[in-house]
Amino acid sequence: MTSEIDWRRAAACINLPQRYVFTRKRAEAKHTLRACNQCPIRRQCEAVVDPSHTWFDGVSGGRLWRNGREVAV
């Protein structure tokens, strides 16, 4: 559990409001997508979240997801 928390602390989106990270809206996702461009754990984030298998809504790995499908931004 500790190592899981440690990698999340390295996320570029750590201080963004959750509504930007877990949004379904393109306009709100822009803040998080900009952070993803500089994020050192971008690939790890997408691998752990596994959006296409978890029906994830929000931003992960530099992409916006809605119901586990990538949304064009």
Tab-separated table of N, CA and C in Angstrom:
chain	number	residue	atom	x	y	z
A	1	MET	N	0.826	-1.201	0.000
A	1	MET	CA	0.000	0.000	0.000
A	1	MET	C	0.864	1.256	0.000
A	2	THR	N	1.946	1.271	0.743
A	2	THR	CA	2.803	2.446	0.820
A	2	THR	C	3.379	2.806	-0.538
A	3	SER	N	3.873	1.829	-1.320
A	3	SER	CA	4.440	2.135	-2.629
A	3	SER	C	3.369	2.671	-3.572
A	4	GLU	N	2.125	2.205	-3.421
A	4	GLU	CA	1.032	2.713	-4.247
A	4	GLU	C	0.797	4.193	-3.965
A	5	ILE	N	0.813	4.561	-2.721
A	5	ILE	CA	0.626	5.960	-2.344
A	5	ILE	C	1.807	6.795	-2.829
A	6	ASP	N	3.014	6.268	-2.728
A	6	ASP	CA	4.206	7.009	-3.132
A	6	ASP	C	4.173	7.399	-4.600
A	7	TRP	N	3.790	6.503	-5.508
A	7	TRP	CA	3.785	6.868	-6.922
A	7	TRP	C	2.706	7.896	-7.217
A	8	ARG	N	1.610	7.857	-6.506
A	8	ARG	CA	0.556	8.853	-6.721
A	8	ARG	C	1.027	10.248	-6.323
A	9	ARG	N	1.877	10.333	-5.330
A	9	ARG	CA	2.397	11.635	-4.909
A	9	ARG	C	3.262	12.282	-5.985
A	10	ALA	N	3.777	11.489	-6.902
A	10	ALA	CA	4.590	12.011	-7.997
A	10	ALA	C	3.736	12.501	-9.165
A	11	ALA	N	2.445	12.283	-9.116
A	11	ALA	CA	1.553	12.654	-10.215
A	11	ALA	C	1.481	14.173	-10.372
A	12	ALA	N	1.530	14.629	-11.604
A	12	ALA	CA	1.461	16.067	-11.893
A	12	ALA	C	0.097	16.649	-11.551
A	13	CYS	N	-0.927	15.811	-11.454
A	13	CYS	CA	-2.288	16.284	-11.168
A	13	CYS	C	-2.628	16.263	-9.682
A	14	ILE	N	-1.682	15.929	-8.848
A	14	ILE	CA	-1.941	15.717	-7.419
A	14	ILE	C	-2.654	16.895	-6.745
A	15	ASN	N	-2.375	18.117	-7.164
A	15	ASN	CA	-2.973	19.278	-6.510
A	15	ASN	C	-4.153	19.872	-7.279
A	16	LEU	N	-4.551	19.233	-8.355
A	16	LEU	CA	-5.709	19.718	-9.103
A	16	LEU	C	-6.999	19.268	-8.421
A	17	PRO	N	-8.053	20.062	-8.549
A	17	PRO	CA	-9.337	19.631	-7.996
A	17	PRO	C	-9.784	18.313	-8.644
A	18	GLN	N	-10.364	17.441	-7.861
A	18	GLN	CA	-10.796	16.137	-8.371
A	18	GLN	C	-11.787	16.262	-9.511
A	19	ARG	N	-12.542	17.344	-9.546
A	19	ARG	CA	-13.523	17.491	-10.630
A	19	ARG	C	-12.828	17.593	-11.984
A	20	TYR	N	-11.571	18.034	-12.025
A	20	TYR	CA	-10.818	18.096	-13.280
A	20	TYR	C	-10.222	16.739	-13.647
A	21	VAL	N	-9.886	15.951	-12.669
A	21	VAL	CA	-9.292	14.636	-12.918
A	21	VAL	C	-10.369	13.617	-13.288
A	22	PHE	N	-11.508	13.685	-12.619
A	22	PHE	CA	-12.569	12.698	-12.835
A	22	PHE	C	-13.742	13.282	-13.626
A	23	THR	N	-13.443	14.189	-14.533
A	23	THR	CA	-14.480	14.819	-15.340
A	23	THR	C	-14.844	13.981	-16.557
A	24	ARG	N	-16.000	14.228	-17.080
A	24	ARG	CA	-16.424	13.635	-18.349
A	24	ARG	C	-16.450	14.711	-19.431
A	25	LYS	N	-16.142	15.952	-19.038
A	25	LYS	CA	-16.245	17.100	-19.937
A	25	LYS	C	-14.883	17.499	-20.497
A	26	ARG	N	-14.828	17.696	-21.806
A	26	ARG	CA	-13.574	18.079	-22.464
A	26	ARG	C	-13.002	19.374	-21.898
A	27	ALA	N	-13.852	20.374	-21.712
A	27	ALA	CA	-13.377	21.679	-21.243
A	27	ALA	C	-12.711	21.577	-19.870
A	28	GLU	N	-13.273	20.796	-18.978
A	28	GLU	CA	-12.685	20.634	-17.646
A	28	GLU	C	-11.450	19.751	-17.674
A	29	ALA	N	-11.351	18.860	-18.631
A	29	ALA	CA	-10.209	17.944	-18.725
A	29	ALA	C	-8.930	18.649	-19.165
A	30	LYS	N	-9.043	19.796	-19.806
A	30	LYS	CA	-7.863	20.492	-20.337
A	30	LYS	C	-6.817	20.767	-19.268
A	31	HIS	N	-7.251	21.123	-18.062
A	31	HIS	CA	-6.311	21.392	-16.967
A	31	HIS	C	-5.476	20.147	-16.652
A	32	THR	N	-6.147	19.035	-16.552
A	32	THR	CA	-5.464	17.792	-16.211
A	32	THR	C	-4.625	17.286	-17.373
A	33	LEU	N	-5.111	17.410	-18.580
A	33	LEU	CA	-4.346	16.957	-19.747
A	33	LEU	C	-3.042	17.734	-19.883
A	34	ARG	N	-3.067	19.027	-19.568
A	34	ARG	CA	-1.818	19.814	-19.572
A	34	ARG	C	-0.842	19.273	-18.529
A	35	ALA	N	-1.357	18.937	-17.360
A	35	ALA	CA	-0.505	18.370	-16.304
A	35	ALA	C	0.072	17.029	-16.752
A	36	CYS	N	-0.711	16.224	-17.437
A	36	CYS	CA	-0.261	14.914	-17.917
A	36	CYS	C	0.944	15.035	-18.851
A	37	ASN	N	1.001	16.098	-19.626
A	37	ASN	CA	2.112	16.272	-20.564
A	37	ASN	C	3.462	16.338	-19.857
A	38	GLN	N	3.461	16.714	-18.585
A	38	GLN	CA	4.695	16.839	-17.813
A	38	GLN	C	4.833	15.755	-16.743
A	39	CYS	N	3.918	14.843	-16.700
A	39	CYS	CA	3.842	13.891	-15.597
A	39	CYS	C	4.865	12.755	-15.725
A	40	PRO	N	5.638	12.512	-14.659
A	40	PRO	CA	6.626	11.433	-14.692
A	40	PRO	C	6.025	10.033	-14.565
A	41	ILE	N	4.757	9.941	-14.187
A	41	ILE	CA	4.136	8.616	-14.009
A	41	ILE	C	2.967	8.399	-14.965
A	42	ARG	N	2.960	9.109	-16.060
A	42	ARG	CA	1.853	9.057	-17.012
A	42	ARG	C	1.518	7.627	-17.451
A	43	ARG	N	2.517	6.868	-17.856
A	43	ARG	CA	2.272	5.487	-18.316
A	43	ARG	C	1.810	4.590	-17.168
A	44	GLN	N	2.416	4.759	-16.026
A	44	GLN	CA	2.039	3.949	-14.862
A	44	GLN	C	0.594	4.250	-14.456
A	45	CYS	N	0.198	5.497	-14.546
A	45	CYS	CA	-1.167	5.892	-14.206
A	45	CYS	C	-2.179	5.147	-15.073
A	46	GLU	N	-1.948	5.146	-16.366
A	46	GLU	CA	-2.890	4.461	-17.254
A	46	GLU	C	-2.884	2.957	-17.024
A	47	ALA	N	-1.714	2.397	-16.749
A	47	ALA	CA	-1.634	0.950	-16.508
A	47	ALA	C	-2.392	0.559	-15.238
A	48	VAL	N	-2.276	1.355	-14.196
A	48	VAL	CA	-2.943	1.037	-12.931
A	48	VAL	C	-4.448	1.277	-13.037
A	49	VAL	N	-4.841	2.384	-13.638
A	49	VAL	CA	-6.265	2.704	-13.767
A	49	VAL	C	-6.943	1.739	-14.743
A	50	ASP	N	-6.236	1.365	-15.801
A	50	ASP	CA	-6.743	0.424	-16.808
A	50	ASP	C	-8.149	0.825	-17.283
A	51	PRO	N	-8.244	2.038	-17.845
A	51	PRO	CA	-9.556	2.616	-18.158
A	51	PRO	C	-10.479	1.746	-18.994
A	52	SER	N	-9.968	1.074	-19.993
A	52	SER	CA	-10.861	0.317	-20.865
A	52	SER	C	-11.471	-0.909	-20.187
A	53	HIS	N	-10.855	-1.360	-19.107
A	53	HIS	CA	-11.402	-2.523	-18.396
A	53	HIS	C	-12.178	-2.154	-17.131
A	54	THR	N	-12.053	-0.902	-16.701
A	54	THR	CA	-12.731	-0.482	-15.471
A	54	THR	C	-13.859	0.511	-15.730
A	55	TRP	N	-14.128	0.797	-16.988
A	55	TRP	CA	-15.170	1.752	-17.370
A	55	TRP	C	-14.921	3.109	-16.724
A	56	PHE	N	-13.671	3.498	-16.677
A	56	PHE	CA	-13.228	4.716	-16.015
A	56	PHE	C	-13.782	5.970	-16.696
A	57	ASP	N	-14.118	6.957	-15.888
A	57	ASP	CA	-14.482	8.298	-16.356
A	57	ASP	C	-13.462	9.276	-15.799
A	58	GLY	N	-12.782	9.992	-16.679
A	58	GLY	CA	-11.832	10.998	-16.246
A	58	GLY	C	-10.579	10.964	-17.088
A	59	VAL	N	-9.527	11.582	-16.572
A	59	VAL	CA	-8.257	11.666	-17.284
A	59	VAL	C	-7.278	10.677	-16.672
A	60	SER	N	-6.660	9.903	-17.526
A	60	SER	CA	-5.631	8.951	-17.110
A	60	SER	C	-4.656	8.755	-18.259
A	61	GLY	N	-3.372	8.837	-17.950
A	61	GLY	CA	-2.360	8.596	-18.970
A	61	GLY	C	-2.360	9.618	-20.095
A	62	GLY	N	-2.831	10.806	-19.823
A	62	GLY	CA	-2.837	11.854	-20.829
A	62	GLY	C	-3.994	11.801	-21.803
A	63	ARG	N	-5.013	11.029	-21.451
A	63	ARG	CA	-6.192	10.924	-22.313
A	63	ARG	C	-7.464	11.023	-21.479
A	64	LEU	N	-8.522	11.520	-22.107
A	64	LEU	CA	-9.827	11.610	-21.452
A	64	LEU	C	-10.603	10.343	-21.760
A	65	TRP	N	-11.200	9.767	-20.732
A	65	TRP	CA	-11.950	8.519	-20.862
A	65	TRP	C	-13.385	8.734	-20.392
A	66	ARG	N	-14.322	8.121	-21.079
A	66	ARG	CA	-15.719	8.139	-20.671
A	66	ARG	C	-16.247	6.718	-20.847
A	67	ASN	N	-16.675	6.130	-19.743
A	67	ASN	CA	-17.152	4.739	-19.746
A	67	ASN	C	-16.107	3.783	-20.346
A	68	GLY	N	-14.841	4.056	-20.041
A	68	GLY	CA	-13.767	3.180	-20.485
A	68	GLY	C	-13.361	3.329	-21.939
A	69	ARG	N	-13.882	4.346	-22.590
A	69	ARG	CA	-13.523	4.599	-23.993
A	69	ARG	C	-12.866	5.961	-24.108
A	70	GLU	N	-11.841	6.031	-24.926
A	70	GLU	CA	-11.136	7.294	-25.109
A	70	GLU	C	-12.029	8.303	-25.836
A	71	VAL	N	-12.002	9.544	-25.341
A	71	VAL	CA	-12.768	10.622	-25.929
A	71	VAL	C	-11.790	11.554	-26.653
A	72	ALA	N	-12.092	11.892	-27.884
A	72	ALA	CA	-11.248	12.832	-28.627
A	72	ALA	C	-11.371	14.214	-28.000
A	73	VAL	N	-10.230	14.854	-27.802
A	73	VAL	CA	-10.233	16.215	-27.247
A	73	VAL	C	-9.667	17.212	-28.212
